[in-house]
mmCIF file of C-alpha atoms in Angstrom:
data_model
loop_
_atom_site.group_PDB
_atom_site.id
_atom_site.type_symbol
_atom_site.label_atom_id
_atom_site.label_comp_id
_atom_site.label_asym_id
_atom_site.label_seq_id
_atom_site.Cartn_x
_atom_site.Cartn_y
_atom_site.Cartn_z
ATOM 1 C CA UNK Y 1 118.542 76.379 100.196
ATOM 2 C CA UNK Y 2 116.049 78.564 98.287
ATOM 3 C CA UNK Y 3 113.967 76.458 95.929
ATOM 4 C CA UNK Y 4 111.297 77.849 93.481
ATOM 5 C CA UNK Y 5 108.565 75.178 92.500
ATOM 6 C CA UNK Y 6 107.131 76.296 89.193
ATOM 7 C CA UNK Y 7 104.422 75.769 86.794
ATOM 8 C CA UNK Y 8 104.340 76.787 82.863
ATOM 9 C CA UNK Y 9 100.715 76.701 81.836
ATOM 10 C CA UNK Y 10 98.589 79.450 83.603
ATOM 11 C CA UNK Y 11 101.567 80.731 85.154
ATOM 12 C CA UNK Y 12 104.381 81.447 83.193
ATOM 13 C CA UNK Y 13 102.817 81.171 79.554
ATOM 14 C CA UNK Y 14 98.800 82.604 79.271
ATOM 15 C CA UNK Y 15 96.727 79.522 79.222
ATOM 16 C CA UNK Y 16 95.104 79.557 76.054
ATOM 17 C CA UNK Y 17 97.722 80.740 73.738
ATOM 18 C CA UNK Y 18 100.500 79.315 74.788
ATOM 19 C CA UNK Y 19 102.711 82.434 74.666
ATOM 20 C CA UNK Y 20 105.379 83.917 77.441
ATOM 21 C CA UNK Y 21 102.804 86.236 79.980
ATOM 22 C CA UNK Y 22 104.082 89.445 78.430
ATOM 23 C CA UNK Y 23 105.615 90.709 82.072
ATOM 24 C CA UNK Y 24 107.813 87.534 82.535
ATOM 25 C CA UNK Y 25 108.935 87.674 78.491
ATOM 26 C CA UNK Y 26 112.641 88.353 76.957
ATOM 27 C CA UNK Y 27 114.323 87.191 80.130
ATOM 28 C CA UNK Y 28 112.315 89.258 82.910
ATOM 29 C CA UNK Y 29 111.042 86.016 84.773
ATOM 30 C CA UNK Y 30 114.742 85.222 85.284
ATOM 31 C CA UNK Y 31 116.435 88.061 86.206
ATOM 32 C CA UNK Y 32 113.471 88.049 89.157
ATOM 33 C CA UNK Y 33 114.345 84.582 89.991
ATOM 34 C CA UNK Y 34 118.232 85.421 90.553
ATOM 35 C CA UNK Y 35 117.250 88.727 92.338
ATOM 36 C CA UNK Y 36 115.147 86.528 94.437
ATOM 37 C CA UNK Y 37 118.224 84.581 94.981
ATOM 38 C CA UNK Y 38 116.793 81.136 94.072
ATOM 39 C CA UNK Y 39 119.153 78.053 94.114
ATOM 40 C CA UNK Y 40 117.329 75.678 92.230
ATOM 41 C CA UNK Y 41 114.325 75.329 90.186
ATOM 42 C CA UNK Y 42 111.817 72.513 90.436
ATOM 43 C CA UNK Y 43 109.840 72.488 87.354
ATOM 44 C CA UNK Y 44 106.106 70.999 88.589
ATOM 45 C CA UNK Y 45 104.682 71.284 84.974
ATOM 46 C CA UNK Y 46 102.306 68.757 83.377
ATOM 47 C CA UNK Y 47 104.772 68.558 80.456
ATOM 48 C CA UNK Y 48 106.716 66.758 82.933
ATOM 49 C CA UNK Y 49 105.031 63.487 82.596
ATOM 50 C CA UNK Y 50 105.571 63.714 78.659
ATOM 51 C CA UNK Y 51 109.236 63.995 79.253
ATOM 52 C CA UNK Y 52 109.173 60.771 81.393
ATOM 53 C CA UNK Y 53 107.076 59.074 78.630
ATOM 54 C CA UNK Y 54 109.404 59.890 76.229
ATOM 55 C CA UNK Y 55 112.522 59.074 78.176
ATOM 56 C CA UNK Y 56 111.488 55.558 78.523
ATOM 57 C CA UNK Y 57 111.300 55.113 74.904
ATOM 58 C CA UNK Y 58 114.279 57.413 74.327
ATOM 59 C CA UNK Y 59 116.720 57.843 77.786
ATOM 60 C CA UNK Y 60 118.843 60.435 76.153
ATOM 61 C CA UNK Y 61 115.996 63.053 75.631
ATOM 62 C CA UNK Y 62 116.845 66.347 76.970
ATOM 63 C CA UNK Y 63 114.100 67.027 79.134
ATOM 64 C CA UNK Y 64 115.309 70.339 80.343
ATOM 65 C CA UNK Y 65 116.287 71.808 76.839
ATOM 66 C CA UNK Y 66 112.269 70.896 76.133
ATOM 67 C CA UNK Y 67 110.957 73.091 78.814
ATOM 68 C CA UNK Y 68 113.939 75.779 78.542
ATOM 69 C CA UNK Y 69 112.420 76.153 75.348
ATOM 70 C CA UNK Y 70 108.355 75.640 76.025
ATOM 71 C CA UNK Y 71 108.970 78.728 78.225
ATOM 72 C CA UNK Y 72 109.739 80.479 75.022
ATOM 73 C CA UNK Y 73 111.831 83.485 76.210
ATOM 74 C CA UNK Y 74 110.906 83.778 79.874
ATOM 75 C CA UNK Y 75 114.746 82.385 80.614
ATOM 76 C CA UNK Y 76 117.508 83.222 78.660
ATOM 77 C CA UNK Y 77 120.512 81.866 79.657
ATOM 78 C CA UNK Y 78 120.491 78.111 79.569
ATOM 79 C CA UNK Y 79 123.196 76.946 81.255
ATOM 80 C CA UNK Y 80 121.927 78.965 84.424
ATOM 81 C CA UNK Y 81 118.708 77.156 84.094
ATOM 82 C CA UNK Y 82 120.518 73.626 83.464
ATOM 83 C CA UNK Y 83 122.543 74.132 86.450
ATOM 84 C CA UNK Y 84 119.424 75.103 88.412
ATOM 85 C CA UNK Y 85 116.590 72.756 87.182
ATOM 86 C CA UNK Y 86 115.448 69.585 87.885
ATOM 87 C CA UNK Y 87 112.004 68.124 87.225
ATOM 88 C CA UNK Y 88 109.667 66.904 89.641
ATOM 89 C CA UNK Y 89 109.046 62.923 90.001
ATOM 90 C CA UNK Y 90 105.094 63.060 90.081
ATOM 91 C CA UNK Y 91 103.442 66.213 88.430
ATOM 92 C CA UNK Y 92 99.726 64.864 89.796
ATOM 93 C CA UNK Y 93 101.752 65.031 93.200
ATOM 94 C CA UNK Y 94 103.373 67.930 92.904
ATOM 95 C CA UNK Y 95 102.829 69.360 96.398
ATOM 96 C CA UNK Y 96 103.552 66.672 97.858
ATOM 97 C CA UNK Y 97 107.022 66.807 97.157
ATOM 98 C CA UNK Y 98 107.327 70.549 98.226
ATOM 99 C CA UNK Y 99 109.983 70.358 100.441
ATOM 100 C CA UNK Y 100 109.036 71.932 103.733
ATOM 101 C CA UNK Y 101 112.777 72.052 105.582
ATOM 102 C CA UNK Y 102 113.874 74.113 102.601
ATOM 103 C CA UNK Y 103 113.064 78.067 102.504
ATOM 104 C CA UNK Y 104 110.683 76.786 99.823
ATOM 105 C CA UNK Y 105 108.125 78.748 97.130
ATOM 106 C CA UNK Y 106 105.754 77.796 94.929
ATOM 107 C CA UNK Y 107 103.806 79.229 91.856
ATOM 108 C CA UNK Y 108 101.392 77.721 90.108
ATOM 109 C CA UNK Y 109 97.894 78.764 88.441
ATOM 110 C CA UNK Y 110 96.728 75.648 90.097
ATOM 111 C CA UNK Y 111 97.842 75.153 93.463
ATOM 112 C CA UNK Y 112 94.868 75.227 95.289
ATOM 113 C CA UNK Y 113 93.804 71.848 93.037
ATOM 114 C CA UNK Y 114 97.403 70.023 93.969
ATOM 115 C CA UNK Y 115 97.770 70.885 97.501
ATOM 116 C CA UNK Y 116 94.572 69.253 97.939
ATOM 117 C CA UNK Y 117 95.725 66.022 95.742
ATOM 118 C CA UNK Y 118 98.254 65.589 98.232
ATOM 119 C CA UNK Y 119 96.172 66.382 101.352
ATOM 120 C CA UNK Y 120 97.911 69.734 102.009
ATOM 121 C CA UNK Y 121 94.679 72.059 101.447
ATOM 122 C CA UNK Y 122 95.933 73.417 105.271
ATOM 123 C CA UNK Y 123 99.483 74.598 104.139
ATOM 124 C CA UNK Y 124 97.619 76.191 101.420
ATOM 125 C CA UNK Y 125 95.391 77.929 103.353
ATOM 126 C CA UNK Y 126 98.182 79.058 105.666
ATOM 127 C CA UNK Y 127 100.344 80.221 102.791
ATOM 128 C CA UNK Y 128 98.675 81.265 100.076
ATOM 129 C CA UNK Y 129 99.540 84.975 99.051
ATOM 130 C CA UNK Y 130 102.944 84.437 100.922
ATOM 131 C CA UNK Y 131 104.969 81.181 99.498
ATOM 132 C CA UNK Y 132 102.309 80.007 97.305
ATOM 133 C CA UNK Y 133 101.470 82.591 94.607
ATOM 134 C CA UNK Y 134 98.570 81.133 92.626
ATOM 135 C CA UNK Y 135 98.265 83.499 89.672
ATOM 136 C CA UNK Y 136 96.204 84.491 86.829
ATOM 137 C CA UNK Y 137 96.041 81.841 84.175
ATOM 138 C CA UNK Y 138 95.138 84.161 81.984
ATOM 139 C CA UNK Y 139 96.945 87.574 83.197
ATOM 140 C CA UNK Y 140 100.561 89.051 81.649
ATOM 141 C CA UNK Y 141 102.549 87.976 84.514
ATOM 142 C CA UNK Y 142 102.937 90.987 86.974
ATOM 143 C CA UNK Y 143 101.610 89.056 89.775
ATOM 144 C CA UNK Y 144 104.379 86.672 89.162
ATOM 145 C CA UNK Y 145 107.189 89.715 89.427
ATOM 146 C CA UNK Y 146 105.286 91.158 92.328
ATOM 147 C CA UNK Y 147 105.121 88.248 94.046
ATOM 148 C CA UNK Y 148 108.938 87.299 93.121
ATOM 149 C CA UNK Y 149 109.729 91.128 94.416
ATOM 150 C CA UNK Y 150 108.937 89.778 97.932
ATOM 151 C CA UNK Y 151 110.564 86.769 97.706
ATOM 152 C CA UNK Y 152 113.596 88.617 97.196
ATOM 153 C CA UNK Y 153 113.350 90.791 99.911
ATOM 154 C CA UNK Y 154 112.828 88.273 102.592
ATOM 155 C CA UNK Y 155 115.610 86.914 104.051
ATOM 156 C CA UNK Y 156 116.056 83.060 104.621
ATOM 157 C CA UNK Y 157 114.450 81.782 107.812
#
């Protein structure tokens, strides 16, 4: 199984505006995600722990329709991402739930910072620039579809 751990802030939306990265907007970020042939999305964002917050004052909040539509644009078709998505338990420990018997990838403006957290600062090391992309916070996003053209044309191990 392909799985695509992703941040928003700093890596899908520019940091300081909160806007879609103008290379991943009006649906660009996913159609690289389904030519990299992803099977599920593992949102690692911050915004995360809000939705748990909120849940346990108000269970049937739709977490996923939230970030569907923080990402402002960069996905399109929501039912794809619903069937795709799920939200990570712990966003402080966000590596540490990378799962490492899965043909697993990760992007996030802020990986370096996590990996350590969960005493993983070697696996960075070893694969930053190939799973882990760590982009531009404050770029428009072509490192992203770069980095998501590779993905797609490596084959599962």
């Amino acid at each position: 199984m392909r799985k695509l751990y992703f941040d928003i802030d700093g890596t899908l939306l520019v940091l300081d505006t909160g806007l879609p990265k103008p290379a991943l907007a009006r649906g660009r970020l996913e159609r690289a995600i389904r030519e990299a042939r992803i099977d599920e999305l593992v949102c690692v964002g911050n915004f995360v722990e809000v939705i748990r917050t909120l849940r346990t004052v108000r269970p049937e909040y739709d977490g996923l329709a939230a970030i569907f539509a923080l990402c402002r644009g960069v996905f399109l078709d929501e039912t794809w991402f619903r069937r795709l998505t799920r939200l990570i338990l712990d966003p402080w420990l966000r590596a540490a739930e990378v799962d490492l018997e899965a043909d697993w990838w990760y992007m996030d403006d802020q990986a370096e910072r996590y990996f350590f957290n969960a005493g993983r600062a070697e696996l960075m090391r070893q694969h930053l620039g190939e799973r882990i992309l760590q982009p531009s916070p404050s770029g428009d996003g072509t490192d992203v579809l770069e980095w998501l053209q590779v993905v797609a044309s490596r084959s599962a191990p």
